[in-house]
CSV table of C-alpha atoms and ligand atoms in Angstrom, one decimal:
chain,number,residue,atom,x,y,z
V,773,UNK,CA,171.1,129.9,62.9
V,774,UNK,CA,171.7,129.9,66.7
V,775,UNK,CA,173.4,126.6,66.8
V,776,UNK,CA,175.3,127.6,63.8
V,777,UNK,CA,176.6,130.3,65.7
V,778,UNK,CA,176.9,128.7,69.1
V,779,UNK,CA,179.5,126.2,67.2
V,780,UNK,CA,181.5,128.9,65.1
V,781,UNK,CA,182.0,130.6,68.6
V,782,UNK,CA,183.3,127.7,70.1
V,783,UNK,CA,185.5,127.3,67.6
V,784,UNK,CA,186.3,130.8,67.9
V,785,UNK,CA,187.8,130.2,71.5
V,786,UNK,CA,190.2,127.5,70.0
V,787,UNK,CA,191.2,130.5,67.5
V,788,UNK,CA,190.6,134.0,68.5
V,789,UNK,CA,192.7,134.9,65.2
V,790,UNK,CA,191.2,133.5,62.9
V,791,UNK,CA,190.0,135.4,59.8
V,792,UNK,CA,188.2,132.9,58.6
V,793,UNK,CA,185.8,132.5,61.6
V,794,UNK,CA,185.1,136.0,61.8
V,795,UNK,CA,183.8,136.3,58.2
V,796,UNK,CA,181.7,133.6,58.7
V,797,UNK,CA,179.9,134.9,62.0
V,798,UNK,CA,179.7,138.6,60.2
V,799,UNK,CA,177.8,136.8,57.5
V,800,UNK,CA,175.6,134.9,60.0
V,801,UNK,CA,174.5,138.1,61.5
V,802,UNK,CA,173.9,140.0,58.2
V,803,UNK,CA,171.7,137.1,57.2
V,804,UNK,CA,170.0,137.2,60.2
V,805,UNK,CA,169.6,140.8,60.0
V,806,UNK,CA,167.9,139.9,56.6
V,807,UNK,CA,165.7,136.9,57.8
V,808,UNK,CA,164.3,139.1,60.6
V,809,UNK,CA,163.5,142.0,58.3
V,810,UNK,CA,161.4,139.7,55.7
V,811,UNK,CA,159.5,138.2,59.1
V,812,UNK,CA,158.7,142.0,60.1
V,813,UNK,CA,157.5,142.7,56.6
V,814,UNK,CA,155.3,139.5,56.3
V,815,UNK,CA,153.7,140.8,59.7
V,816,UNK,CA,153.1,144.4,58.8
V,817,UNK,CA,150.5,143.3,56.3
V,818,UNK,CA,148.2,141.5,59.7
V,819,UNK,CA,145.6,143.4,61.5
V,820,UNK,CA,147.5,142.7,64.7
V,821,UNK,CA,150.4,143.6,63.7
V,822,UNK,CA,150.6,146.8,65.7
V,823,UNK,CA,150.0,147.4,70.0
V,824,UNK,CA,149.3,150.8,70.6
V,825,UNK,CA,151.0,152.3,73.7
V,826,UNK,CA,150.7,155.9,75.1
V,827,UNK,CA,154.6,157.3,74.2
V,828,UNK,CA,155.4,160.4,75.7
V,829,UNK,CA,157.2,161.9,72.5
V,830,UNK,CA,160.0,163.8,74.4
V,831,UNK,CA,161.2,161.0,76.6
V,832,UNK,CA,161.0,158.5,73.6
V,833,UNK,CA,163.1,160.6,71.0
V,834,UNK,CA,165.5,161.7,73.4
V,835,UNK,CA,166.1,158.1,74.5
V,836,UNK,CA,166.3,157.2,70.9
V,837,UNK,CA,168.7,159.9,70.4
V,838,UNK,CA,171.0,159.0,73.1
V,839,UNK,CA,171.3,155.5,72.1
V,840,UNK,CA,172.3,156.1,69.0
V,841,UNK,CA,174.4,159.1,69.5
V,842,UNK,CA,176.4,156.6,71.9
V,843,UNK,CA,177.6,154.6,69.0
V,844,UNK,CA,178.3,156.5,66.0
V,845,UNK,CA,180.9,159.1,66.3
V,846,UNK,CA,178.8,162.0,64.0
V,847,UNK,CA,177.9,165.6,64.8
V,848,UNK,CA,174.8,164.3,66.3
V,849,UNK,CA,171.9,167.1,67.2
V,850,UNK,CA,169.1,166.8,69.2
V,851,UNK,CA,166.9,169.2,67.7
V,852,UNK,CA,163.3,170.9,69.3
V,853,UNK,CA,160.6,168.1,70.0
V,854,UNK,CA,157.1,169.6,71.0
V,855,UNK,CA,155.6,167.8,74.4
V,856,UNK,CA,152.5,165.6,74.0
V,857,UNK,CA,151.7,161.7,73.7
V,858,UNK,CA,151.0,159.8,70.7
V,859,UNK,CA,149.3,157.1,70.4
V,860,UNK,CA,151.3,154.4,68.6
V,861,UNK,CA,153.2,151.1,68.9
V,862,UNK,CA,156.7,152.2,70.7
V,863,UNK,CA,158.5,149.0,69.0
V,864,UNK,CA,157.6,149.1,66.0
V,865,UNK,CA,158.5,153.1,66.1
V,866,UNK,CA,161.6,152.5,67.1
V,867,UNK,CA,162.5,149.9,64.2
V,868,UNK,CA,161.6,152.3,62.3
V,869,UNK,CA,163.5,155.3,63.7
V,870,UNK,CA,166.6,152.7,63.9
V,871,UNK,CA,166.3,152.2,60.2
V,872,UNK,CA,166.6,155.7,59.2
V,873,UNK,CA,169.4,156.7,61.8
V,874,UNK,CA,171.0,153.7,61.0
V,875,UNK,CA,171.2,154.8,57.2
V,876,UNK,CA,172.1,158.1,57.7
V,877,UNK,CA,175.0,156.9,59.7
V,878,UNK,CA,175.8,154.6,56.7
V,879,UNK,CA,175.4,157.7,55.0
V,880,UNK,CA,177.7,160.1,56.5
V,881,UNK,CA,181.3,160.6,57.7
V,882,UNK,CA,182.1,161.1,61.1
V,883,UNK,CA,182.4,164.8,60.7
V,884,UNK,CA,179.1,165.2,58.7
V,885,UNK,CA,175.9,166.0,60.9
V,886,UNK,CA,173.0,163.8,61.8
V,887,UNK,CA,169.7,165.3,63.5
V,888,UNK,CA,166.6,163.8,65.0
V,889,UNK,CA,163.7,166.5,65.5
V,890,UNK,CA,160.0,166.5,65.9
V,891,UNK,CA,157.2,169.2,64.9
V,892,UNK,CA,153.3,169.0,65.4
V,893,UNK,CA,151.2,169.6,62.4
V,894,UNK,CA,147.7,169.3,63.6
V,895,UNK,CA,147.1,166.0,65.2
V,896,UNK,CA,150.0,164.5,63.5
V,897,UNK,CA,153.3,164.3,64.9
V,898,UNK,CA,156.2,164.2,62.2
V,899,UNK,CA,159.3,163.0,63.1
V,900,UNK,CA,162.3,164.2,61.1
V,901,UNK,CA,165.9,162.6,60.3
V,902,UNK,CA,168.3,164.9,58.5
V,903,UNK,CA,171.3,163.9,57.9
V,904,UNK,CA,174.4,166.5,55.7
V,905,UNK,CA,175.5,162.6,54.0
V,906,UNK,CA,176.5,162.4,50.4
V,907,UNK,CA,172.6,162.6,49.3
V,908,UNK,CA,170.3,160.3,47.3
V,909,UNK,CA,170.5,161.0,43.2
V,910,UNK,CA,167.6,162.3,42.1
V,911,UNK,CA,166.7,159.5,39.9
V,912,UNK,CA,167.0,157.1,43.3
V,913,UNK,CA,164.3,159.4,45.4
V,914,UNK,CA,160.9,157.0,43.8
V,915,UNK,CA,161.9,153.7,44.2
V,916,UNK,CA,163.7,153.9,47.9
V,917,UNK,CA,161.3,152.7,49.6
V,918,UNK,CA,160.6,149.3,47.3
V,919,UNK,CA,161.9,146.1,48.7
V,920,UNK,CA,165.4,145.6,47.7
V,921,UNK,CA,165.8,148.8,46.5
V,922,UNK,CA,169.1,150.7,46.7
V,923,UNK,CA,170.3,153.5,45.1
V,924,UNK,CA,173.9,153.3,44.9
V,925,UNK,CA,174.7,148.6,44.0
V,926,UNK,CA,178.4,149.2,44.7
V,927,UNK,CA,178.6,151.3,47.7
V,928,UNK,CA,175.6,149.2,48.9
V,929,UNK,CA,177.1,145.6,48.8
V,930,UNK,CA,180.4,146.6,50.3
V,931,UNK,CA,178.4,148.2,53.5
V,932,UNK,CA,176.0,144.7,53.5
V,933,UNK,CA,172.3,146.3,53.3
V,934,UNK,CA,169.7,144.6,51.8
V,935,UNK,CA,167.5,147.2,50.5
V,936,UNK,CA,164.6,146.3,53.2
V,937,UNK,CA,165.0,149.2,55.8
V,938,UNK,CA,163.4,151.7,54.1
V,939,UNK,CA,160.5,149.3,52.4
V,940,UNK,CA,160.2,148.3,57.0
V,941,UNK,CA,160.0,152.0,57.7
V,942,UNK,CA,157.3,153.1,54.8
V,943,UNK,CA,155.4,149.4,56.2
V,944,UNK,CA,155.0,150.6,59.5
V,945,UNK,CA,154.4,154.3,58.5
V,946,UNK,CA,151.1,152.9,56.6
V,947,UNK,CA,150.1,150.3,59.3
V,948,UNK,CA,150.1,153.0,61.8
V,949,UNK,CA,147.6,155.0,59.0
V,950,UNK,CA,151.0,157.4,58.4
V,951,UNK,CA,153.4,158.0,55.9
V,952,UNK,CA,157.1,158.1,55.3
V,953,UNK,CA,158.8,160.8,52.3
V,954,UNK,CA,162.3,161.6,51.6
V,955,UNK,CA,163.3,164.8,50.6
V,956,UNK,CA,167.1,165.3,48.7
V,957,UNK,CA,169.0,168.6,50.4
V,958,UNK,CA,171.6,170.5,48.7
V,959,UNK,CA,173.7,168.3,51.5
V,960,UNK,CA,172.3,165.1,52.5
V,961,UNK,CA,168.9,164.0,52.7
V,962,UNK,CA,165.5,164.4,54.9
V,963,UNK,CA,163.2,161.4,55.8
V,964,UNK,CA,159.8,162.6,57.4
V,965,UNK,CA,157.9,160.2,59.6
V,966,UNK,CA,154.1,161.7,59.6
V,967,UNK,CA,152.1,159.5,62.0
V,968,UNK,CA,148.2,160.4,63.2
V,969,UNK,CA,147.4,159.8,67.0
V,970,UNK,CA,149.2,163.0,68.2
V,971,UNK,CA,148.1,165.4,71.4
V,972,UNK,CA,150.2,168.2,72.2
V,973,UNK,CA,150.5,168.4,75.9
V,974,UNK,CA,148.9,172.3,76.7
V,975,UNK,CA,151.5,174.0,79.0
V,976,UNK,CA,150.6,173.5,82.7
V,977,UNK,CA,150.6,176.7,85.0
V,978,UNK,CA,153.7,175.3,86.7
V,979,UNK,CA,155.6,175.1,83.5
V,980,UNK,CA,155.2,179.0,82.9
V,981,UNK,CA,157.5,181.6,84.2
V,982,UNK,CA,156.4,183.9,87.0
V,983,UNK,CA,156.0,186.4,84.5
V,984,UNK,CA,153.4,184.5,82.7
V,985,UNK,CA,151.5,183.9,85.1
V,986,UNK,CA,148.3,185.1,85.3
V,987,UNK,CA,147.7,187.5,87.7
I,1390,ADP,N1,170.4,158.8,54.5
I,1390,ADP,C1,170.7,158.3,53.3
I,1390,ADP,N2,171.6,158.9,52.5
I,1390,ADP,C2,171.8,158.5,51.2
I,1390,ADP,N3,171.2,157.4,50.7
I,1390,ADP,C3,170.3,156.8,51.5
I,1390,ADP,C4,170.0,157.2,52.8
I,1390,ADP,N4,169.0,156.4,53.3
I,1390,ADP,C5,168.8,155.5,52.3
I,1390,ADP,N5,169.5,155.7,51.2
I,1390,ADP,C6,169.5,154.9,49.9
I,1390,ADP,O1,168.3,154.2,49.9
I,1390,ADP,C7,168.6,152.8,49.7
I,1390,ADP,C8,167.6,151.9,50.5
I,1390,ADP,O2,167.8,152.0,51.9
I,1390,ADP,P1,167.4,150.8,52.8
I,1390,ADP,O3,166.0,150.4,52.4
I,1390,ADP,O4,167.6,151.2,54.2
I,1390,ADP,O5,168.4,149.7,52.3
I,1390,ADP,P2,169.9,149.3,52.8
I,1390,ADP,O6,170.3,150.3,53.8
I,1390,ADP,O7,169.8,147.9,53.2
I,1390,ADP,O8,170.7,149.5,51.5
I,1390,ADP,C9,170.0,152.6,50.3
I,1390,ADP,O9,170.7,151.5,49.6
I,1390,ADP,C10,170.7,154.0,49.8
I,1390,ADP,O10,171.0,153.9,48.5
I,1391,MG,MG1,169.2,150.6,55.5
């Protein structure tokens, strides 16, 4: 793959016109794309498959947010987040985060809202991606999250998915002991990200307004 690419982009500087060149290198980096998501798949299923780190929730989403509000022109909001630390794996998190923003800016025209947001329930965190898109049909909501699955063949294979990003997202849900749900709006669509290993952070004195206090 890498040395197929190396010599198309070489050829490339002979030819910075060239049509031809640049459908060939988009198609080496969809298949890529594809190759790389199978590997991640075949690795959920090991016991090792996850390193937990101590991610402070707040900084994490927000940098997650700000990446991707960078690059897609949307109505992006960053909505409340509650302060604590979970404990999960941080890349694996952010695959999975990725793959939902990245389909909800597939999803969605520029003027069309996207929003990341966070909630505690108990000891689980949930993380929440809604986007005001053109929806999932009803009839498309159970099958999603199967490998290869996509709800909509033509609009699919003009934007180049695969059908694996949701199936990557549900896999690291469950390997984290978590789970993944969609949830069709009267606009758009809402994927929940329930994962366990959650600690709210208690509010430290200096955190409180002079008013709250105690005397
Ligand atoms: N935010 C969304 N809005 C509408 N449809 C969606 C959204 N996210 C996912 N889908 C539907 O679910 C299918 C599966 O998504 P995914 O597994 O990420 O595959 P891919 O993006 O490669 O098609 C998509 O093809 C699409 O039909
Ligand atoms: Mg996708």
């Amino acid at each position: 793959m890498t040395i197929a690419r190396g010599h198309l982009e070489l050829l490339g500087l002979e030819r910075p016109d060239s049509h031809d060149l640049a459908v060939a290198l988009d198609e080496l980096t969809r298949i890529d794309r594809i190759i790389n998501r199978l590997l991640l798949l075949a690795k959920s299923e090991r016991p090792d498959f996850l390193v937990t780190d101590d991610i402070d929730v707040e900084a994490f989403v927000e940098d997650v947010f700000m990446r991707w509000s960078d690059v897609a022109p949307r109505v992006w909001r960053l909505g409340p987040i509650p302060r604590g630390h979970l404990a999960a794996d941080e890349e694996a998190l952010r695959t999975a985060l990725d793959a939902l923003l990245e389909n909800a800016v597939k999803h969605t025209e520029p003027r069309e809202t996207i929003e990341l947001r966070a909630r505690a329930a108990g000891r689980e965190l949930v993380l929440e991606v809604v986007d005001g898109g053109h929806g999932i049909p009803p009839e498309a909501v159970d099958r999603i999250f199967d490998r290869f699955a996509r709800a909509d063949d033509a609009r699919n294979r003009a934007a180049g998915g695969a059908g694996l990003g949701l199936a990557i997202v549900d896999a690291i849900a469950r390997a984290h002991g978590g789970s993944c749900t969609v949830r069709p709006l009267p606009r758009g669509v809402l994927f929940a990200l329930r994962l366990p290993g959650f600690e709210l952070e208690r509010r430290s004195l200096a955190d409180l307004s002079p008013a709250q206090q105690p005397a």
